[in-house]
Tab-separated table of C-alpha atoms in Angstrom:
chain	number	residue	atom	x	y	z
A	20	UNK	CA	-13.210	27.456	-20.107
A	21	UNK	CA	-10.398	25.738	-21.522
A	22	UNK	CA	-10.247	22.398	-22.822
A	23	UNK	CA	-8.969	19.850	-20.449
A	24	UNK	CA	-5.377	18.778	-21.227
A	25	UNK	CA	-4.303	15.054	-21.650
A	26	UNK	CA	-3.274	13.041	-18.053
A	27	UNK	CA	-0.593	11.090	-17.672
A	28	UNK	CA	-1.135	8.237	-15.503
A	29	UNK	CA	1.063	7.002	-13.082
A	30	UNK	CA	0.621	2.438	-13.891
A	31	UNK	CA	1.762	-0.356	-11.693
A	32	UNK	CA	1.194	-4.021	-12.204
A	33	UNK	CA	-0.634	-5.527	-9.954
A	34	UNK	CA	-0.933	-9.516	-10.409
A	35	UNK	CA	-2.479	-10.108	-13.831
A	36	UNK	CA	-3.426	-5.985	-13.668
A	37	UNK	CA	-2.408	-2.649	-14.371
A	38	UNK	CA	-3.902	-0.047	-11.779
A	39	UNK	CA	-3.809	3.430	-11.773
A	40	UNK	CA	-5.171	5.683	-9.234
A	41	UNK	CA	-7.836	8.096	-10.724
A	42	UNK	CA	-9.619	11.421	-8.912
A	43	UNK	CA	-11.958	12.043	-11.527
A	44	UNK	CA	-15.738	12.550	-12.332
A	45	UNK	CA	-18.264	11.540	-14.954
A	46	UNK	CA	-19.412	14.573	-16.977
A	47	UNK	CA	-22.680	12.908	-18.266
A	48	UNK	CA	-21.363	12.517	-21.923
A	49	UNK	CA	-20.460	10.056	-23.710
A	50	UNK	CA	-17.870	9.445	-26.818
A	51	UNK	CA	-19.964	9.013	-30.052
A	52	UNK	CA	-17.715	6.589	-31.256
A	53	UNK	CA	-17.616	3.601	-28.776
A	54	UNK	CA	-19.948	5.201	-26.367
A	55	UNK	CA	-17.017	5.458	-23.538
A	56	UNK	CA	-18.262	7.729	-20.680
A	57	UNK	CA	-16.262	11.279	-20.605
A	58	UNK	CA	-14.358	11.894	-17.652
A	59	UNK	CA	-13.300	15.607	-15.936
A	60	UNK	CA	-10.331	16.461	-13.306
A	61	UNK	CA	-11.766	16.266	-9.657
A	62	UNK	CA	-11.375	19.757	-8.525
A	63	UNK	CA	-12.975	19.480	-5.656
A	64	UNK	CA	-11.067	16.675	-4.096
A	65	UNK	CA	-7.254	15.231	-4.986
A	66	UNK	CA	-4.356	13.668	-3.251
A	67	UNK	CA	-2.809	17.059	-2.235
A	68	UNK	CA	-3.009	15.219	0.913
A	69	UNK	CA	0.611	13.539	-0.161
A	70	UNK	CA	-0.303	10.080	1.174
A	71	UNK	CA	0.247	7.102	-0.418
A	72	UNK	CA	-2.028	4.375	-2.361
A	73	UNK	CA	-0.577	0.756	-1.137
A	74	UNK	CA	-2.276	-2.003	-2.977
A	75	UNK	CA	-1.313	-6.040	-2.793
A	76	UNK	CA	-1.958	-8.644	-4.579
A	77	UNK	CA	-3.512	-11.050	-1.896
A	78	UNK	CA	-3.186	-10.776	1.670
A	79	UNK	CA	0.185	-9.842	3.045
A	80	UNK	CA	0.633	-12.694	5.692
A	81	UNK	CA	2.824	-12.155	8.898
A	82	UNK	CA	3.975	-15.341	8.452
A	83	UNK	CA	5.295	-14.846	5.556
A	84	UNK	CA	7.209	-11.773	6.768
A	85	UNK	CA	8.685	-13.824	9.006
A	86	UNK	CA	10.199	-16.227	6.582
A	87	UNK	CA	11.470	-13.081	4.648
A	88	UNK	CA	12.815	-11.525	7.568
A	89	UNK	CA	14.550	-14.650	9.092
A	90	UNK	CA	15.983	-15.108	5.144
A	91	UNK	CA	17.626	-12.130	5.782
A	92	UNK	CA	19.268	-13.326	9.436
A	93	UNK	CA	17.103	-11.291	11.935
A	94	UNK	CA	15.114	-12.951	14.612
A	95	UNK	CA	11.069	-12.966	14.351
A	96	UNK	CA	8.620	-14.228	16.911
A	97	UNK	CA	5.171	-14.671	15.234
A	98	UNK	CA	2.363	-14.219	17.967
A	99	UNK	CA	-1.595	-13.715	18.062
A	100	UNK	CA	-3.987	-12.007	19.947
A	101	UNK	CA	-7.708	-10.742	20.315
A	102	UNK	CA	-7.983	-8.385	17.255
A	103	UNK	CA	-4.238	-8.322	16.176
A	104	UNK	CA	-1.687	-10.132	14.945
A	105	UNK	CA	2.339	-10.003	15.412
A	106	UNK	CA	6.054	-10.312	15.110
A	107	UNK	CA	8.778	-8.751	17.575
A	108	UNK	CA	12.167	-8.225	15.291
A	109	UNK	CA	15.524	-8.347	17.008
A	110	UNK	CA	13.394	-7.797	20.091
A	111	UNK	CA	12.870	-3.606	19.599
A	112	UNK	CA	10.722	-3.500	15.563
A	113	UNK	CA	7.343	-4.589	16.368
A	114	UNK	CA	4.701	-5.251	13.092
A	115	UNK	CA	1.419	-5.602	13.550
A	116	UNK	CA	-1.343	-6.845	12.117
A	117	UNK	CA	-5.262	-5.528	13.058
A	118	UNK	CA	-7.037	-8.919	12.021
A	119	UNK	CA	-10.500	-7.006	10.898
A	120	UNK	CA	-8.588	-4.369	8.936
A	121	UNK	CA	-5.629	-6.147	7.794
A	122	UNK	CA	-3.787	-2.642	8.463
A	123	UNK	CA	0.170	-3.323	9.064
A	124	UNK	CA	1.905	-1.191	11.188
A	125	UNK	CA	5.978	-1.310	11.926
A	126	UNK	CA	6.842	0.207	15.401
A	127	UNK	CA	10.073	0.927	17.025
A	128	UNK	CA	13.132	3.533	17.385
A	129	UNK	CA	14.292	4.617	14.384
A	130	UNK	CA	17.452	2.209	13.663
A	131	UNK	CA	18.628	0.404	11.414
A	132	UNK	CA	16.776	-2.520	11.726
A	133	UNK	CA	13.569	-0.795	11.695
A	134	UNK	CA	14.039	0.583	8.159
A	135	UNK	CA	15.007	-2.806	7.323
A	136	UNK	CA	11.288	-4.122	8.115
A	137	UNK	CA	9.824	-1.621	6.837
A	138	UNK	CA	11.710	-1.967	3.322
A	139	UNK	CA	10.667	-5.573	3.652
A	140	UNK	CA	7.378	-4.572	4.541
A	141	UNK	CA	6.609	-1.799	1.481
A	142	UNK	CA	7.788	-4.648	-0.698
A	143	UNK	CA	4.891	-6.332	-0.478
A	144	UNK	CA	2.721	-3.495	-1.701
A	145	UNK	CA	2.152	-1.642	-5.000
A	146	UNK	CA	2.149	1.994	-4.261
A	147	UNK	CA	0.896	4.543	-6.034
C-alpha cells in the first residue's frame, strides 16, 4: 500500500474560527513527537454526494433577513406559526424557517427575485 499523500484543505473563517470539513478516521497511532493522533482518508464514506456544508456563526434570524431584504427595496412580511417561521418577498419568494430545526428554505418560481433571496440568504452561511 502506498503512503497516503498530503490533503489540502479547503478553510473558511467562521467568527473567531477557521473550519474545515474533514472525512477522515483515526488509525490508532500516534506521532512520537507531540503525540498527535494519525489520521487516514475515509474510503468508505465522502462527500461524492456533491452537497454542500453551510455553517453560521449564530443563528440566522428572519428578522434580520428582513431588514437586509427591505435594505435592498423589496417588500417582506415577517410572520409566525406552530413549528415555522416566515417572510413572503414581493408577495411570490417565500423563506421559511422550521423553529426546532432552524432549517431555511426559499420557495418560489424561479425569477429574479428569488435568486435575489437566496443570494441574500447563502450570505449568511459559510459553505464548505
Amino acid at each position: 500500500e502506498e503512503p497516503a499523500q498530503p490533503v489540502e484543505l479547503q478553510e473558511a473563517k467562521l467568527g473567531p474560527c477557521s473550519v474545515s470539513y474533514l472525512d477522515y478516521i483515526a488509525t490508532g497511532q500516534r506521532v512520537a513527537l507531540d503525540g498527535s493522533i494519525v489520521l487516514a482518508p475515509n474510503k468508505n464514506a465522502g462527500r461524492s454526494d456533491g452537497n454542500a456544508l453551510y455553517l453560521s456563526d449564530g443563528e440566522i434570524l428572519l428578522t434580520d433577513l428582513r431588514s437586509e431584504l427591505i435594505a435592498q427595496g423589496m417588500k417582506a412580511e415577517y410572520s409566525t406559526h406552530p413549528g415555522y417561521s416566515q417572510l413572503l418577498v414581493n408577495e411570490v419568494i417565500l423563506v421559511t424557517k422550521a423553529s426546532d430545526s432552524g432549517r431555511i428554505n426559499v420557495e418560489g418560481p424561479l425569477c429574479e427575485d428569488f435568486y435575489v433571496v437566496r443570494g441574500i440568504v447563502c450570505n449568511q452561511y459559510v459553505v464548505l
